[in-house]
Short mmCIF file of C-alpha atoms and ligand atoms in Angstrom, two decimals:
data_model
loop_
_atom_site.label_atom_id
_atom_site.label_comp_id
_atom_site.label_asym_id
_atom_site.label_seq_id
_atom_site.Cartn_x
_atom_site.Cartn_y
_atom_site.Cartn_z
CA MET A 277 1.24 19.47 8.72
CA GLU A 278 4.27 18.92 5.70
CA PHE A 279 4.16 16.25 3.52
CA SER A 280 7.18 16.01 1.78
CA THR A 281 6.38 12.35 0.39
CA ILE A 282 2.96 11.62 -0.78
CA ALA A 283 1.57 8.17 -1.74
CA ILE A 284 -1.46 7.32 -4.28
CA VAL A 285 -2.94 3.81 -4.17
CA GLY A 286 -4.48 2.75 -7.92
CA LEU A 287 -3.43 5.06 -10.75
CA GLY A 288 -5.88 4.69 -12.70
CA TYR A 289 -8.78 7.76 -14.25
CA ILE A 290 -8.60 9.28 -10.57
CA GLY A 291 -5.08 8.32 -8.83
CA LEU A 292 -2.87 9.47 -12.12
CA PRO A 293 -3.82 12.51 -12.94
CA THR A 294 -4.24 13.07 -8.70
CA ALA A 295 -0.18 12.06 -8.49
CA ALA A 296 0.77 13.82 -11.51
CA VAL A 297 -0.30 16.95 -11.39
CA ILE A 298 1.35 17.07 -7.52
CA ALA A 299 3.97 16.02 -9.04
CA SER A 300 3.82 18.89 -10.65
CA ARG A 301 3.91 21.09 -7.29
CA LYS A 302 7.57 19.69 -7.22
CA ARG A 303 6.66 17.16 -4.17
CA GLU A 304 7.51 14.10 -4.11
CA VAL A 305 4.95 11.59 -5.10
CA ILE A 306 5.87 7.66 -5.48
CA GLY A 307 2.53 6.26 -7.09
CA PHE A 308 1.80 2.55 -6.22
CA ASP A 309 0.32 0.46 -7.64
CA VAL A 310 -0.56 -3.53 -8.26
CA SER A 311 -0.13 -3.95 -12.37
CA PRO A 312 3.28 -4.56 -13.15
CA VAL A 313 2.05 -2.68 -17.18
CA VAL A 314 0.41 0.37 -15.38
CA VAL A 315 4.05 0.63 -13.10
CA ASP A 316 6.39 0.42 -16.01
CA THR A 317 4.03 2.54 -18.56
CA ILE A 318 4.48 5.40 -16.04
CA ASN A 319 8.02 4.57 -14.66
CA LYS A 320 8.87 5.20 -19.32
CA GLY A 321 7.00 8.49 -18.54
CA ALA A 322 3.69 7.54 -20.39
CA ILE A 323 0.49 6.36 -19.22
CA HIS A 324 -1.90 3.67 -19.74
CA ILE A 325 -5.26 6.02 -19.67
CA VAL A 326 -6.83 8.96 -22.22
CA GLU A 327 -6.97 12.07 -20.61
CA PRO A 328 -6.15 15.27 -22.43
CA GLU A 329 -2.67 16.43 -20.92
CA LEU A 330 -2.26 13.80 -19.54
CA ASP A 331 1.32 12.18 -20.42
CA MET A 332 3.08 16.02 -20.96
CA ILE A 333 2.39 15.73 -16.90
CA VAL A 334 3.56 12.97 -16.51
CA HIS A 335 5.90 12.92 -18.90
CA ALA A 336 7.94 16.12 -16.82
CA ALA A 337 7.31 15.15 -13.06
CA VAL A 338 8.59 11.83 -14.32
CA LYS A 339 12.16 12.72 -16.36
CA GLU A 340 12.14 15.76 -14.07
CA GLY A 341 11.96 13.28 -10.56
CA TYR A 342 9.55 13.42 -8.36
CA LEU A 343 6.94 10.55 -9.61
CA ARG A 344 8.33 7.57 -9.86
CA ALA A 345 5.43 4.49 -9.82
CA THR A 346 5.90 0.74 -7.69
CA LEU A 347 4.60 -2.38 -6.96
CA THR A 348 4.96 -2.25 -3.48
CA PRO A 349 4.18 0.03 -1.00
CA GLU A 350 6.90 2.91 0.85
CA PRO A 351 6.45 4.86 4.35
CA SER A 352 5.15 9.08 2.62
CA ASP A 353 3.71 12.07 4.57
CA ALA A 354 0.60 11.05 3.25
CA PHE A 355 -1.99 7.96 1.10
CA LEU A 356 -3.89 8.50 -0.74
CA ILE A 357 -6.60 6.06 -1.63
CA ALA A 358 -7.72 5.81 -4.94
CA VAL A 359 -8.48 2.54 -5.96
CA PRO A 360 -12.05 0.60 -7.97
CA THR A 361 -15.32 0.13 -5.74
CA PRO A 362 -17.25 -2.31 -7.86
CA PHE A 363 -20.10 -4.11 -6.73
CA LYS A 364 -20.06 -7.90 -5.20
CA ALA A 365 -20.44 -9.83 -8.66
CA GLU A 366 -22.05 -12.72 -6.70
CA GLN A 367 -25.28 -10.58 -5.81
CA GLY A 368 -24.09 -7.80 -9.01
CA LYS A 369 -28.26 -7.95 -9.72
CA ASN A 370 -29.25 -6.32 -6.14
CA HIS A 371 -26.08 -3.73 -6.72
CA VAL A 372 -24.24 -4.46 -2.98
CA PRO A 373 -20.82 -2.33 -3.04
CA ASP A 374 -18.09 -4.49 -2.65
CA LEU A 375 -15.04 -2.90 -0.15
CA LYS A 376 -12.49 -5.62 -1.44
CA TYR A 377 -10.01 -3.06 -3.22
CA ILE A 378 -10.66 -0.61 -0.65
CA GLU A 379 -9.47 -3.20 1.85
CA SER A 380 -6.34 -5.17 -0.24
CA ALA A 381 -4.55 -1.34 -0.27
CA ALA A 382 -5.87 -1.01 3.86
CA MET A 383 -3.52 -4.03 4.44
CA ALA A 384 -1.10 -3.28 2.12
CA ILE A 385 -0.38 0.64 3.52
CA ALA A 386 -1.02 -0.35 6.67
CA PRO A 387 3.75 -1.75 7.10
CA VAL A 388 4.23 1.44 6.16
CA LEU A 389 1.98 3.86 8.27
CA GLN A 390 3.61 5.76 10.95
CA LYS A 391 3.19 7.71 13.51
CA GLY A 392 1.82 11.42 12.09
CA ASN A 393 0.13 10.10 8.57
CA LEU A 394 -2.89 11.27 7.04
CA VAL A 395 -4.65 8.64 5.23
CA ILE A 396 -7.20 9.60 2.39
CA LEU A 397 -10.41 7.85 0.93
CA GLU A 398 -10.52 9.57 -2.42
CA SER A 399 -13.01 6.51 -3.93
CA THR A 400 -16.97 6.68 -4.78
CA SER A 401 -17.77 5.44 -1.50
CA PRO A 402 -21.09 3.40 -0.11
CA VAL A 403 -21.98 5.74 3.30
CA GLY A 404 -19.32 4.47 6.18
CA ALA A 405 -16.91 3.47 3.78
CA THR A 406 -13.98 5.34 5.75
CA GLU A 407 -14.74 4.20 9.25
CA GLN A 408 -14.56 1.10 8.46
CA MET A 409 -11.50 1.36 6.32
CA ALA A 410 -9.70 2.70 9.65
CA ALA A 411 -11.99 -0.36 11.04
CA TRP A 412 -9.36 -2.00 9.81
CA LEU A 413 -6.38 -0.45 9.72
CA ALA A 414 -6.42 -0.29 13.49
CA GLU A 415 -6.22 -3.84 13.53
CA ALA A 416 -3.57 -4.21 11.74
CA ARG A 417 -1.88 -1.51 13.28
CA PRO A 418 -2.88 -2.09 17.30
CA ASP A 419 0.95 -0.24 18.13
CA LEU A 420 -0.56 2.80 17.05
CA THR A 421 -3.21 5.08 17.49
CA PHE A 422 -6.92 5.61 15.29
CA PRO A 423 -9.73 8.50 14.82
CA GLN A 424 -12.39 6.02 16.20
CA SER A 425 -10.39 5.12 19.19
CA HIS A 426 -8.20 8.29 20.49
CA GLY A 427 -10.57 11.14 18.55
CA GLU A 428 -8.02 14.40 18.26
CA GLN A 429 -4.71 12.66 20.34
CA SER A 430 -4.77 10.32 17.04
CA ASP A 431 -2.07 9.33 16.08
CA ILE A 432 -3.07 9.31 12.95
CA ARG A 433 -5.48 11.31 10.73
CA ILE A 434 -8.25 9.66 7.93
CA ALA A 435 -9.71 11.41 6.16
CA HIS A 436 -12.83 10.78 2.96
CA CYS A 437 -12.37 13.33 -0.20
CA PRO A 438 -14.60 12.18 -3.02
CA GLU A 439 -12.95 13.16 -6.63
CA ARG A 440 -15.92 14.49 -9.00
CA VAL A 441 -13.32 15.20 -12.40
CA LEU A 442 -15.50 15.29 -15.53
CA PRO A 443 -13.90 12.91 -17.27
CA GLY A 444 -11.96 15.10 -20.32
CA HIS A 445 -11.34 17.55 -18.09
CA VAL A 446 -9.14 15.88 -15.30
CA ILE A 447 -6.55 18.36 -15.21
CA ARG A 448 -9.05 21.28 -15.31
CA GLU A 449 -11.00 20.32 -12.99
CA LEU A 450 -9.17 18.56 -10.73
CA VAL A 451 -6.75 21.82 -10.16
CA ALA A 452 -10.09 24.20 -10.40
CA ASN A 453 -12.94 22.38 -8.50
CA ASP A 454 -13.86 22.54 -4.69
CA ARG A 455 -13.26 20.21 -3.49
CA VAL A 456 -15.72 18.42 -0.50
CA ILE A 457 -12.58 16.87 3.19
CA GLY A 458 -15.22 15.00 4.91
CA GLY A 459 -12.11 14.30 7.56
CA MET A 460 -13.38 11.65 10.35
CA THR A 461 -12.65 15.18 12.95
CA PRO A 462 -11.61 18.09 12.99
CA ALA A 463 -7.78 17.39 13.21
CA CYS A 464 -8.12 15.44 10.27
CA SER A 465 -9.88 17.30 7.87
CA GLU A 466 -7.73 20.25 8.75
CA ALA A 467 -4.82 17.91 8.44
CA ALA A 468 -6.38 16.93 4.87
CA CYS A 469 -7.21 20.39 4.20
CA ARG A 470 -3.67 21.05 3.96
CA LEU A 471 -2.17 18.73 1.89
CA TYR A 472 -4.85 19.64 -1.21
CA GLU A 473 -4.31 23.23 -0.78
CA ILE A 474 -1.25 21.92 -2.83
CA PHE A 475 -2.75 21.74 -6.07
CA VAL A 476 -6.62 22.74 -5.55
CA GLU A 477 -7.41 25.92 -6.27
CA GLY A 478 -11.24 26.04 -5.90
CA GLU A 479 -12.09 26.53 -2.28
CA CYS A 480 -11.88 22.85 0.22
CA VAL A 481 -15.28 23.01 2.05
CA THR A 482 -15.18 20.40 5.55
CA THR A 483 -17.35 17.77 6.69
CA THR A 484 -17.37 14.56 8.27
CA ALA A 485 -16.36 11.76 6.79
CA ARG A 486 -20.03 10.48 6.05
CA THR A 487 -22.05 13.10 4.84
CA ALA A 488 -18.55 13.83 3.00
CA GLU A 489 -19.26 9.62 1.07
CA MET A 490 -22.96 10.91 0.78
CA ALA A 491 -22.39 13.78 -0.93
CA LYS A 492 -20.48 12.28 -3.69
CA LEU A 493 -23.46 9.73 -4.35
CA THR A 494 -25.62 12.71 -3.98
CA GLU A 495 -23.89 14.96 -6.66
CA ASN A 496 -24.19 11.54 -9.70
CA SER A 497 -27.41 10.59 -8.71
CA PHE A 498 -28.45 14.35 -8.53
CA ARG A 499 -27.61 14.29 -12.80
CA ASP A 500 -28.77 10.70 -13.56
CA VAL A 501 -32.39 11.95 -12.03
CA ASN A 502 -32.16 14.49 -14.46
CA ILE A 503 -30.51 12.37 -17.38
CA ALA A 504 -33.93 11.05 -15.92
CA PHE A 505 -36.63 12.82 -16.65
CA ALA A 506 -35.38 14.42 -20.17
CA ASN A 507 -35.27 10.43 -21.40
CA GLU A 508 -38.79 9.84 -19.86
CA LEU A 509 -39.55 12.52 -22.11
CA SER A 510 -38.87 11.10 -24.63
CA LEU A 511 -40.65 8.02 -24.27
CA ILE A 512 -43.47 10.24 -23.28
CA CYS A 513 -42.68 12.76 -26.63
CA ASP A 514 -42.47 9.37 -28.80
CA LYS A 515 -45.96 8.09 -27.41
CA LEU A 516 -47.51 11.90 -28.41
CA ASP A 517 -46.45 11.91 -31.66
CA ILE A 518 -44.47 15.80 -30.11
CA ASP A 519 -40.63 16.24 -31.07
CA VAL A 520 -39.05 15.98 -27.52
CA TRP A 521 -36.47 18.07 -28.44
CA GLU A 522 -38.58 21.08 -29.52
CA LEU A 523 -40.28 20.53 -25.84
CA ILE A 524 -37.17 20.56 -24.15
CA GLY A 525 -35.66 24.16 -26.29
CA LEU A 526 -39.45 25.09 -25.70
CA ALA A 527 -39.78 24.74 -21.53
CA ASN A 528 -35.71 25.47 -21.03
CA ARG A 529 -36.49 29.48 -21.70
CA HIS A 530 -38.42 29.43 -18.52
CA PRO A 531 -35.70 31.06 -16.17
CA ARG A 532 -36.26 28.61 -12.97
CA VAL A 533 -36.41 24.82 -15.98
CA ASN A 534 -33.43 23.01 -17.16
CA ILE A 535 -34.40 19.72 -18.64
CA LEU A 536 -31.15 17.79 -19.59
CA LYS A 537 -30.45 15.59 -23.00
CA PRO A 538 -31.72 12.51 -23.65
CA GLY A 539 -30.65 9.45 -25.06
CA PRO A 540 -29.77 6.47 -25.95
CA GLY A 541 -29.31 5.53 -22.02
CA VAL A 542 -26.84 6.31 -18.80
CA GLY A 543 -22.58 4.84 -19.04
CA GLY A 544 -19.86 4.71 -18.00
CA HIS A 545 -18.71 3.75 -14.08
CA CYS A 546 -19.89 6.63 -11.90
CA ILE A 547 -23.38 8.03 -12.72
CA ALA A 548 -24.75 4.41 -13.62
CA VAL A 549 -23.29 3.12 -9.90
CA ASP A 550 -23.37 5.28 -7.77
CA PRO A 551 -27.03 6.41 -6.59
CA TRP A 552 -27.37 1.86 -6.24
CA PHE A 553 -24.62 3.06 -4.16
CA ILE A 554 -27.28 4.88 -2.40
CA VAL A 555 -30.15 2.75 -3.39
CA SER A 556 -28.26 -0.40 -1.40
CA GLU A 557 -28.18 1.15 1.70
CA THR A 558 -31.21 2.78 1.66
CA PRO A 559 -33.76 0.57 0.28
CA GLU A 560 -37.19 1.87 1.41
CA GLN A 561 -36.60 5.69 1.05
CA ALA A 562 -34.91 5.97 -2.48
CA ARG A 563 -37.55 4.70 -4.39
CA LEU A 564 -37.07 8.01 -6.81
CA ILE A 565 -33.18 7.27 -7.45
CA ARG A 566 -34.65 3.34 -7.71
CA THR A 567 -36.57 5.15 -10.50
CA ALA A 568 -34.32 7.19 -11.87
CA ARG A 569 -31.40 4.08 -12.51
CA GLU A 570 -34.03 1.80 -14.07
CA VAL A 571 -35.99 4.41 -15.86
CA ASN A 572 -31.92 4.83 -17.48
CA ASP A 573 -31.28 1.28 -18.08
CA GLY A 574 -34.78 1.16 -19.55
CA LYS A 575 -33.23 3.56 -22.74
CA PRO A 576 -31.31 1.12 -24.25
CA GLN A 577 -34.10 -1.74 -24.77
CA TRP A 578 -35.98 0.88 -26.42
CA VAL A 579 -33.62 2.56 -28.99
CA ILE A 580 -33.26 -1.51 -30.33
CA ASP A 581 -36.80 -1.77 -29.87
CA LYS A 582 -37.35 1.19 -32.36
CA VAL A 583 -34.68 -0.08 -34.94
CA LYS A 584 -36.48 -3.47 -35.30
CA ALA A 585 -39.60 -1.66 -36.32
CA ALA A 586 -37.31 0.31 -38.67
CA VAL A 587 -36.52 -2.20 -40.35
CA GLY A 588 -39.81 -4.75 -39.98
CA ALA A 589 -41.25 -1.45 -41.76
CA PHE A 590 -38.63 -1.03 -44.51
CA LEU A 591 -39.17 -4.81 -45.79
CA LEU A 592 -42.39 -4.14 -45.83
CA LYS A 593 -41.90 -0.78 -48.16
CA HIS A 594 -39.62 -3.01 -49.70
CA SER A 595 -40.79 -6.71 -50.60
CA SER A 596 -38.44 -7.74 -52.76
CA HIS A 597 -35.66 -7.30 -49.28
CA THR A 598 -35.20 -10.62 -46.08
CA ALA A 599 -33.88 -8.73 -43.06
CA LYS A 600 -30.51 -10.43 -44.97
CA ASP A 601 -30.59 -7.67 -47.15
CA VAL A 602 -31.15 -4.62 -44.93
CA SER A 603 -27.68 -3.36 -43.41
CA VAL A 604 -28.63 -0.15 -39.71
CA ALA A 605 -25.68 1.87 -39.20
CA LEU A 606 -24.45 3.11 -36.10
CA PHE A 607 -23.30 6.32 -35.83
CA GLY A 608 -21.27 6.07 -32.53
CA LEU A 609 -20.10 4.06 -29.55
CA ALA A 610 -18.10 5.55 -26.93
CA PHE A 611 -21.06 6.70 -24.08
CA LYS A 612 -20.86 9.66 -24.26
CA PRO A 613 -19.28 12.32 -27.01
CA ASP A 614 -16.02 13.74 -28.43
CA ILE A 615 -14.43 10.78 -26.00
CA ASP A 616 -13.05 7.43 -26.75
CA ASP A 617 -14.19 4.71 -24.09
CA LEU A 618 -16.39 2.40 -24.43
CA ARG A 619 -17.04 1.61 -21.62
CA GLU A 620 -20.29 1.01 -19.74
CA SER A 621 -21.94 2.82 -22.71
CA PRO A 622 -25.20 2.06 -23.30
CA SER A 623 -24.07 2.71 -27.47
CA LEU A 624 -22.21 -0.61 -27.26
CA THR A 625 -24.50 -2.54 -25.56
CA ILE A 626 -27.32 -1.48 -27.95
CA ALA A 627 -25.05 -2.64 -30.59
CA GLN A 628 -23.97 -5.94 -29.12
CA GLN A 629 -27.91 -6.80 -28.45
CA LEU A 630 -28.72 -5.59 -32.54
CA ASN A 631 -25.43 -7.55 -33.81
CA GLN A 632 -26.83 -10.66 -31.84
CA GLU A 633 -30.81 -9.59 -33.37
CA LEU A 634 -30.39 -9.04 -36.78
CA ALA A 635 -29.52 -10.91 -39.98
CA GLY A 636 -28.08 -7.70 -41.92
CA PRO A 637 -25.38 -6.47 -41.86
CA LEU A 638 -24.44 -4.09 -39.01
CA LEU A 639 -22.18 -1.21 -40.06
CA LEU A 640 -20.55 0.78 -37.12
CA VAL A 641 -19.10 4.41 -37.05
CA GLU A 642 -17.55 5.35 -34.04
CA PRO A 643 -14.84 8.41 -35.04
CA ASN A 644 -12.48 7.53 -32.15
CA ILE A 645 -11.71 4.97 -32.78
CA HIS A 646 -9.38 2.52 -35.21
CA VAL A 647 -10.57 -0.97 -34.56
CA VAL A 648 -13.59 -2.57 -34.77
CA PRO A 649 -14.29 -4.09 -30.47
CA GLY A 650 -13.96 -7.42 -30.46
CA SER A 651 -18.43 -8.24 -29.23
CA LEU A 652 -18.22 -6.28 -32.83
CA ALA A 653 -16.15 -8.74 -34.30
CA GLY A 654 -17.56 -9.01 -38.65
CA CYS A 655 -19.50 -5.44 -38.31
CA SER A 656 -17.10 -3.07 -40.54
CA LEU A 657 -15.40 0.54 -39.23
CA LEU A 658 -17.01 2.57 -41.64
CA ASN A 659 -16.25 6.92 -41.78
CA PRO A 660 -20.39 8.81 -41.61
CA GLU A 661 -20.12 8.88 -45.56
CA GLN A 662 -19.60 5.74 -46.42
CA ALA A 663 -22.34 4.19 -43.36
CA MET A 664 -25.08 6.61 -44.89
CA ALA A 665 -24.67 6.05 -48.41
CA ARG A 666 -24.64 1.99 -47.54
CA ALA A 667 -27.06 1.74 -45.01
CA ASP A 668 -31.32 1.04 -45.34
CA ILE A 669 -31.06 3.16 -41.79
CA CYS A 670 -29.27 5.32 -40.07
CA VAL A 671 -29.03 5.49 -35.73
CA VAL A 672 -27.42 8.47 -34.33
CA LEU A 673 -26.43 6.63 -30.44
CA VAL A 674 -23.44 9.89 -29.11
CA ALA A 675 -23.46 13.80 -31.31
CA HIS A 676 -20.17 12.71 -31.45
CA LYS A 677 -18.36 16.75 -33.17
CA GLN A 678 -18.15 14.96 -36.28
CA PHE A 679 -21.74 14.22 -36.13
CA ARG A 680 -22.88 17.63 -36.52
CA GLY A 681 -24.19 18.87 -39.44
CA LEU A 682 -24.45 15.69 -41.30
CA ASN A 683 -27.29 15.39 -43.91
CA PHE A 684 -29.55 12.20 -43.62
CA SER A 685 -32.24 14.47 -45.90
CA ALA A 686 -31.61 11.52 -48.89
CA LYS A 687 -33.25 9.12 -46.31
CA SER A 688 -36.87 9.10 -45.85
CA SER A 689 -36.91 9.61 -41.82
CA GLU A 690 -38.45 6.37 -40.58
CA PHE A 691 -35.36 4.84 -41.31
CA VAL A 692 -32.88 7.97 -39.36
CA ILE A 693 -33.24 7.51 -36.00
CA ASP A 694 -31.30 10.37 -34.95
CA VAL A 695 -31.30 9.86 -30.68
CA VAL A 696 -29.39 12.58 -29.55
CA ALA A 697 -30.80 15.23 -32.05
CA SER A 698 -27.70 15.22 -34.19
CA GLY A 699 -29.09 17.11 -37.21
CA ARG A 700 -29.14 20.07 -34.66
CA ALA A 701 -27.17 20.81 -32.61
N1 SAJ B 1063 -26.01 12.07 -20.29
C1 SAJ B 1063 -26.94 12.49 -20.92
N2 SAJ B 1063 -27.82 13.65 -20.65
C2 SAJ B 1063 -27.69 14.48 -20.54
C3 SAJ B 1063 -25.81 14.11 -19.63
C4 SAJ B 1063 -25.30 13.60 -20.56
O1 SAJ B 1063 -27.53 10.98 -21.32
O2 SAJ B 1063 -27.95 15.42 -20.44
C5 SAJ B 1063 -24.87 10.86 -20.49
C6 SAJ B 1063 -24.20 10.70 -21.20
O3 SAJ B 1063 -24.24 10.22 -22.37
C7 SAJ B 1063 -22.96 9.21 -20.39
C8 SAJ B 1063 -23.90 9.47 -18.88
O4 SAJ B 1063 -24.74 10.49 -18.64
O5 SAJ B 1063 -23.96 8.55 -20.31
C9 SAJ B 1063 -22.39 10.08 -17.83
O6 SAJ B 1063 -22.00 11.01 -18.89
P1 SAJ B 1063 -21.51 13.01 -17.45
O7 SAJ B 1063 -20.54 13.43 -18.79
O8 SAJ B 1063 -22.48 13.21 -16.92
O9 SAJ B 1063 -20.79 12.57 -16.46
P2 SAJ B 1063 -19.78 11.66 -16.16
O10 SAJ B 1063 -19.41 10.12 -16.03
O11 SAJ B 1063 -18.08 11.37 -17.54
O12 SAJ B 1063 -18.55 12.56 -14.36
C10 SAJ B 1063 -19.49 11.74 -13.87
C11 SAJ B 1063 -20.03 13.19 -13.03
N3 SAJ B 1063 -20.68 13.86 -12.22
C12 SAJ B 1063 -21.40 15.27 -12.77
O13 SAJ B 1063 -21.04 15.67 -13.07
C13 SAJ B 1063 -22.10 15.05 -11.35
C14 SAJ B 1063 -18.24 13.85 -13.00
O14 SAJ B 1063 -18.06 14.67 -12.39
C15 SAJ B 1063 -17.68 12.51 -11.80
O15 SAJ B 1063 -16.67 13.57 -11.26
C16 SAJ B 1063 -18.32 11.62 -11.95
O16 SAJ B 1063 -18.97 11.72 -12.97
C17 SAJ B 1063 -17.48 10.83 -11.24
O17 SAJ B 1063 -15.92 10.11 -11.01
O18 SAJ B 1063 -18.21 10.24 -10.57
#
């Protein structure tokens, strides 16, 4: 199977880097997105997201004519769908996945599908989503045959190949990571392998579409459960007056123990979301996975309670002060170290809630942003030294490199809450 033209549907955090990397291998790539701003930006050779190295690769690919973006899908040899899979808004509390963007993507490409095309779903999806997408395509194009009805003889090949790249390292991981290729039939897997071999240096391992869907959910659930273990230990150690970081360091000296790091909670758009796709389909079986989500989701409130208790202790020690006089500095707002991404950040949630509940000033330190987020309007954005000088209570929420070695020793230890042990990094 030859792929001279490849369409990427959805030019976000996964679609755009994938489009750019394929284009850098000198294939014609047509990126399709519903946002005119995104399409215009890319056609100018620029990017709308923050990801190291991506700007250079997109710029070169557009300039050399291998990558262009469009608002309307065009006929191609392969279609790679990388759109979001959020929760259903009306059932947000039940965490039911919403396939509406996959459905729209399928409907958008259906009119231009041709015999011999390959369609790949890359979006992280609940088990069964690829079969559902195939059903929507078949309904829209009764003149073509699909794997669910015609097996190996189908006109259209369909596979699920989940993305697994780490934000901040996307360009390297897109090329280096192994890929799980879940074809609806072996011929579908074979076709998808041929496509990924254009740019992937890792191994392409084939399986079924359903197993590939579950593999991706499993990877992120594994990490979530392991982070929950560390977060639960931090609560236990706090009660028992044991230093959790020392404890983890000691336990990790065992050759078969590798405990992850506690923190303010789990953020981002993947690990805090994907495990629910398993829970929502198998609620009775997925007990550990659900509990891990609950443990991690409960951590921001634990931090908030700690800060409020420290404010109370400060007032007891300083009888001339009122709650309005006590200033709290938060070090870090991003969802993980050394990035500027605040979306779904537990530290941002903590900041927003403290901003509502504390009477005194809230000082923010986030070296990766230059403007205070709208939801924290009125708070000051300071550098670490300014915040340390002005704050009565310091709370370190993210282990950004700029916070390494900060010396809080001038403050009484009960007024320094270092959730990520930045002082030891
Ligand atoms: N975190 C901790 N303690 C740790 C490690 C992480 O509290 O020891 C927190 C981080 O601070 C952050 C959250 O977990 O809030 C998630 O960060 P992360 O670096 O673990 O992962 P993501 O969300 O940036 O990317 C994950 C990756 N999945 C796995 O490592 C299994 C990535 O490979 C996936 O492609 C990505 O999800 C995705 O798109 O699904």
